[in-house]
Coordinates of C-alpha atoms in Angstrom, one line a residue:
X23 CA -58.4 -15.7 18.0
X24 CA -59.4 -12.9 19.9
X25 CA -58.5 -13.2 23.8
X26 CA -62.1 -13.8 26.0
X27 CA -62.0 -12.7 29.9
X28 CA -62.7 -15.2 32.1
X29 CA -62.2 -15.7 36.1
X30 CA -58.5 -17.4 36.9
X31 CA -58.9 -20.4 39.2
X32 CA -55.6 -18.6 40.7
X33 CA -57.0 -15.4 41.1
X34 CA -55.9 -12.8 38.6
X35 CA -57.9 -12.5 35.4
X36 CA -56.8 -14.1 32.0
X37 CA -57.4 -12.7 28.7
X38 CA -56.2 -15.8 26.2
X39 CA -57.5 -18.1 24.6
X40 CA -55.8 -20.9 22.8
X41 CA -56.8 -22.7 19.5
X42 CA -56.9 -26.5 20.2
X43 CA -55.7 -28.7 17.1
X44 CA -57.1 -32.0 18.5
X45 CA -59.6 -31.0 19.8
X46 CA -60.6 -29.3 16.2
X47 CA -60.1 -32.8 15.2
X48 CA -63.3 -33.7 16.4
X49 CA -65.3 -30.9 15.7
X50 CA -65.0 -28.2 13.2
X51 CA -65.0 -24.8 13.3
X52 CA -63.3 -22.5 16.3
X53 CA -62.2 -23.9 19.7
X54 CA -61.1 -22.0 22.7
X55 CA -58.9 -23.4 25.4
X56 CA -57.9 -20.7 28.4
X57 CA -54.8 -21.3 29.7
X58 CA -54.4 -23.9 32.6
X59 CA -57.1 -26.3 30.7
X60 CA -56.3 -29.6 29.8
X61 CA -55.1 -30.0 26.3
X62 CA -57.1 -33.1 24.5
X63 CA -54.7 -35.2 23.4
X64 CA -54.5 -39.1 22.5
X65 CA -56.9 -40.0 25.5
X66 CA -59.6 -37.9 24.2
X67 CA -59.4 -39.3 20.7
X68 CA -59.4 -42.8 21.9
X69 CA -62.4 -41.6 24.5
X70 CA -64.7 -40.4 21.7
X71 CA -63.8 -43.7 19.6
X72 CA -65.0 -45.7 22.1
X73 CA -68.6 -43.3 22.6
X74 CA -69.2 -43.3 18.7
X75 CA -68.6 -47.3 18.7
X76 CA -70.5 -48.1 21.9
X77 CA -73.8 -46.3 19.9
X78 CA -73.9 -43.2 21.9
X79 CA -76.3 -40.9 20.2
X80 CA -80.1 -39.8 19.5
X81 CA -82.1 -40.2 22.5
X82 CA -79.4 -40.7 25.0
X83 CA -79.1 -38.8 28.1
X84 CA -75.0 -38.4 28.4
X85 CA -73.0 -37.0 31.1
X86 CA -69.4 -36.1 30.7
X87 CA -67.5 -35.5 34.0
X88 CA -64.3 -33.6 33.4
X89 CA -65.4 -32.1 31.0
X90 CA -62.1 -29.9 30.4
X91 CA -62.6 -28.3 27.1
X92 CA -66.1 -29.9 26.2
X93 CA -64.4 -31.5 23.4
X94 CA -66.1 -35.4 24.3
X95 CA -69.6 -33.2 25.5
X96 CA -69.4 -31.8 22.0
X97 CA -68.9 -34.9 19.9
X98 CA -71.6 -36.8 22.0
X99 CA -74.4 -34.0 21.3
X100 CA -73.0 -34.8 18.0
X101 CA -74.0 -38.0 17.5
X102 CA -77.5 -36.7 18.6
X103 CA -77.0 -37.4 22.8
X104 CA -78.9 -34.6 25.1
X105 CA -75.8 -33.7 27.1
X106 CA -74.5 -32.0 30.3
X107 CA -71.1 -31.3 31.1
X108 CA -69.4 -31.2 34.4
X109 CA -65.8 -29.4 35.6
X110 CA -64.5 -28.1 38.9
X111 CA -62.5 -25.8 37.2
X112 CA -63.8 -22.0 36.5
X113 CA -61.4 -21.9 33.3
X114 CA -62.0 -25.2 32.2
X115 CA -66.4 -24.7 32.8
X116 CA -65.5 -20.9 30.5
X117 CA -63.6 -22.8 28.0
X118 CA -66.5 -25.4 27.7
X119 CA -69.0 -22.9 27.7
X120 CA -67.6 -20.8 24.8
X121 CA -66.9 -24.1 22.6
X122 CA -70.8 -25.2 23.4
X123 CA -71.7 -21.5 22.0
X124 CA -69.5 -21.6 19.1
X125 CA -70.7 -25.0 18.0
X126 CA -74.3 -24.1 18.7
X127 CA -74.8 -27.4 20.5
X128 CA -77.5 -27.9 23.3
X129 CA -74.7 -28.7 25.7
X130 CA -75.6 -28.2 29.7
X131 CA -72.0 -26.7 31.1
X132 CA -72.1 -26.7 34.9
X133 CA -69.5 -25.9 37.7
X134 CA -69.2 -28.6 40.6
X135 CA -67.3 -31.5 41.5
X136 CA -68.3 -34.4 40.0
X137 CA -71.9 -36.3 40.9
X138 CA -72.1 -34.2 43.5
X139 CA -73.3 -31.6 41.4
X140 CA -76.1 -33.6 40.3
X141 CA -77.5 -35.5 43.3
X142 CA -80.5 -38.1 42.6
X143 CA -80.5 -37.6 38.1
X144 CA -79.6 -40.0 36.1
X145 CA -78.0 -41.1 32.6
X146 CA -77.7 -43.3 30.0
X147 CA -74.2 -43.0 29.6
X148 CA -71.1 -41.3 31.4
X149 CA -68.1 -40.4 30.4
X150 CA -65.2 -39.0 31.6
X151 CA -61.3 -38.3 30.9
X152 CA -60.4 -37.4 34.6
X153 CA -57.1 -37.1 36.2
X154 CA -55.2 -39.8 36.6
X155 CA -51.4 -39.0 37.0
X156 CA -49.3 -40.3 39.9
X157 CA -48.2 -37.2 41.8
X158 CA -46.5 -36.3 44.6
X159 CA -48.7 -35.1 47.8
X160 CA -51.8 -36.4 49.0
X161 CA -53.9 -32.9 47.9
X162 CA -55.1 -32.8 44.4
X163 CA -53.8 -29.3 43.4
X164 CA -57.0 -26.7 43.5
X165 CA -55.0 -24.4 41.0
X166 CA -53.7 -24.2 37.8
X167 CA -52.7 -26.4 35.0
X168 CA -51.9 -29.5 37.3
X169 CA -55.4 -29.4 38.2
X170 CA -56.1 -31.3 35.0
X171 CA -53.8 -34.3 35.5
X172 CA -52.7 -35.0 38.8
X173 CA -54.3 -37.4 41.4
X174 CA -52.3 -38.3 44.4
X175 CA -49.6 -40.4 44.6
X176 CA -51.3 -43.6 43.3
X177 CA -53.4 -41.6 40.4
X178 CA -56.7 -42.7 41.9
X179 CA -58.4 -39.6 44.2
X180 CA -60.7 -38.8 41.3
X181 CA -61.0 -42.4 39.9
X182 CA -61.9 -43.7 43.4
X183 CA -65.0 -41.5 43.8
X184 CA -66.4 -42.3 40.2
X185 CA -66.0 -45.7 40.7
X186 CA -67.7 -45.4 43.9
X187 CA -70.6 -43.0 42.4
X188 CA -71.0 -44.4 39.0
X189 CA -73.6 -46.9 40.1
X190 CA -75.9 -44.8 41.4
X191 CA -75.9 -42.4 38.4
X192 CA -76.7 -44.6 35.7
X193 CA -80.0 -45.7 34.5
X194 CA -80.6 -49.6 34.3
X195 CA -78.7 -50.9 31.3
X196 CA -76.4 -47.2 31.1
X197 CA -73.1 -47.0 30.4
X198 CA -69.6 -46.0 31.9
X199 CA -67.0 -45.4 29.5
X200 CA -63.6 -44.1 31.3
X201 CA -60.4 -43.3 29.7
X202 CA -57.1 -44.1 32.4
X203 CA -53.4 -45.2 32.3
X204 CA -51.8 -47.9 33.5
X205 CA -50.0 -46.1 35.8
X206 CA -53.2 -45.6 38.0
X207 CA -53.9 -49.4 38.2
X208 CA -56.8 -50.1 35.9
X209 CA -57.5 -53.0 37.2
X210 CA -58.0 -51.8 40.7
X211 CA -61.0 -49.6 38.7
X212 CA -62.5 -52.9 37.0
X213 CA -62.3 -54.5 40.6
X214 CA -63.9 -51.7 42.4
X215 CA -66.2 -51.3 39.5
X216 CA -67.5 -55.1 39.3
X217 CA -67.8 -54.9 43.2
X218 CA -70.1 -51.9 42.8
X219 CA -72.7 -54.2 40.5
X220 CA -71.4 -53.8 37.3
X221 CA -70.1 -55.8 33.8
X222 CA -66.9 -54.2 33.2
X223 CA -64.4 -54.8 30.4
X224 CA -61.1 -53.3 29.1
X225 CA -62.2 -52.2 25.7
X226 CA -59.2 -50.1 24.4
X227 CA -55.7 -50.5 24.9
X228 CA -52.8 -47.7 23.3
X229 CA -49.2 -47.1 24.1
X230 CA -48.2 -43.6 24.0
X231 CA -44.5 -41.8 24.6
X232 CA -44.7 -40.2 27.7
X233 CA -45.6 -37.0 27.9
X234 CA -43.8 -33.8 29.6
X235 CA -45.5 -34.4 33.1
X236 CA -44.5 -38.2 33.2
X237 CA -40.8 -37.5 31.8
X238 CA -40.7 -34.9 34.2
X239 CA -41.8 -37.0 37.1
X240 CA -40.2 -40.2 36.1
X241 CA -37.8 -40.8 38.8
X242 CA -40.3 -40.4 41.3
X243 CA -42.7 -42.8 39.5
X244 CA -39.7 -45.1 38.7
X245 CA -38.8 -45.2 42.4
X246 CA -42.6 -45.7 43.9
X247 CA -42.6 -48.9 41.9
X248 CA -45.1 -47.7 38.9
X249 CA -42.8 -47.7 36.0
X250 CA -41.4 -51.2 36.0
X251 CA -38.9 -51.6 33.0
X252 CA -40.5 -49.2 30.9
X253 CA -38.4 -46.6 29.3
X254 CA -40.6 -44.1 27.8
X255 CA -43.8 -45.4 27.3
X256 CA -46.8 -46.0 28.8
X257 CA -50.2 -47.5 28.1
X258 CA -53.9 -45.9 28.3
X259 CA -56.9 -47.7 28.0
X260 CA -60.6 -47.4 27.9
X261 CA -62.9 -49.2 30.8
X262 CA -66.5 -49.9 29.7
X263 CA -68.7 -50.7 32.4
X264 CA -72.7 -51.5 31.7
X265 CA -75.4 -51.4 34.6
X266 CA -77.2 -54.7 34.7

């Protein structure tokens, strides 16, 4: 794949792009990933089981917050949804951008940070795979890949604020369909959820080796408490949340 220039969130300029085998998994035909994007992985795929089951499609307007790749944006216009994408991350709003040409999908990219982007509109649906990986620090990193994944040291910066937003954005009867692990306390999100007015559920449940961030941060995890007995595994799941 030929390399595409795009502003670095870290300054300099980048000139890769990256093919993305899951993401092709969901859509044919080319994808791009710049460097420093989130790589959809097993959270994605269990995301975008959840939207086709739940009856996302024709008619629906959908928005997907970390939108990373555009890879759940994509497979919601799809199944027919009118869709617009949101990321904080230049790279990651390029990367969408360029899959939403190649696919030739009406797909809305924009740059922001979260609902604040789109103060007062509302949807039928919202989705998002945000970050939600205990880290050390209380700063979500502004710059490169950890951008994707990390979330302070209880997983639950960006999770907090959606739970807090998601309310307001949805349309009487519209859906929130959230993709976490169970390191970042899901049921703290179902309680702050159901608090905010809505019938919330765990819909999805999937235990996964960990990854190369977790491994690599597993003492630290192990030692605030979040790892338990577990060896090497850990568990994601799927929150649906409907709007009375």
């Amino acid at each position: 794949m030929r390399g595409v220039r795009v502003p670095d969130d870290d300054g300099p300029t980048t000139w890769q792009a990256v093919p993305d085998p899951i993401g092709a998994a969901l859509r044919p035909g080319p994808a791009v990933r710049l460097p420093g994007v989130y790589r959809p992985q097993t959270d994605t795929l269990l995301l975008a089981t959840a939207m086709s089951r739940e009856g996302i499609g024709s008619g629906m307007d959908v928005l997907d917050l970390c939108t990373g790749t555009g890879t759940l944006a994509l497979h919601a216009a799809r199944l027919g949804a009118r869709v617009t994408a949101v990321d904080i991350s230049r790279r990651a709003v390029a990367s969408a951008r360029l899959n939403t040409v190649l696919a030739r999908l009406p797909v809305t990219v924009r740059r922001g940070d979260l609902l604040r982007t789109l103060p007062g509109l509302t949807f039928d649906a919202v989705i998002s795979n945000p970050p939600y990986v205990p880290a050390p620090g209380l700063v979500v990193p502004r710059y490169r890949a950890g951008r994707s994944w990390d979330a302070g040291p209880d997983g639950r910066v960006i999770l907090d604020r959606i739970c807090e937003d998601a309310s307001a954005a949805l349309r009487p009867g519209g859906l929130l369909l959230l993709v976490q692990s169970e390191l970042s306390r899901p049921k703290e999100t179902v309680s702050r959820l159901a608090a905010a007015g809505l019938v919330v559920s765990v819909t999805d449940r999937v235990a996964i080796p960990f990854g190369p961030v977790t491994r690599g941060r597993a003492a630290w995890l192990r030692a605030r408490g979040l790892l338990g007995d577990r060896l090497d595994r850990e568990e994601l799941v799927v929150i649906r949340a409907r709007k009375k």
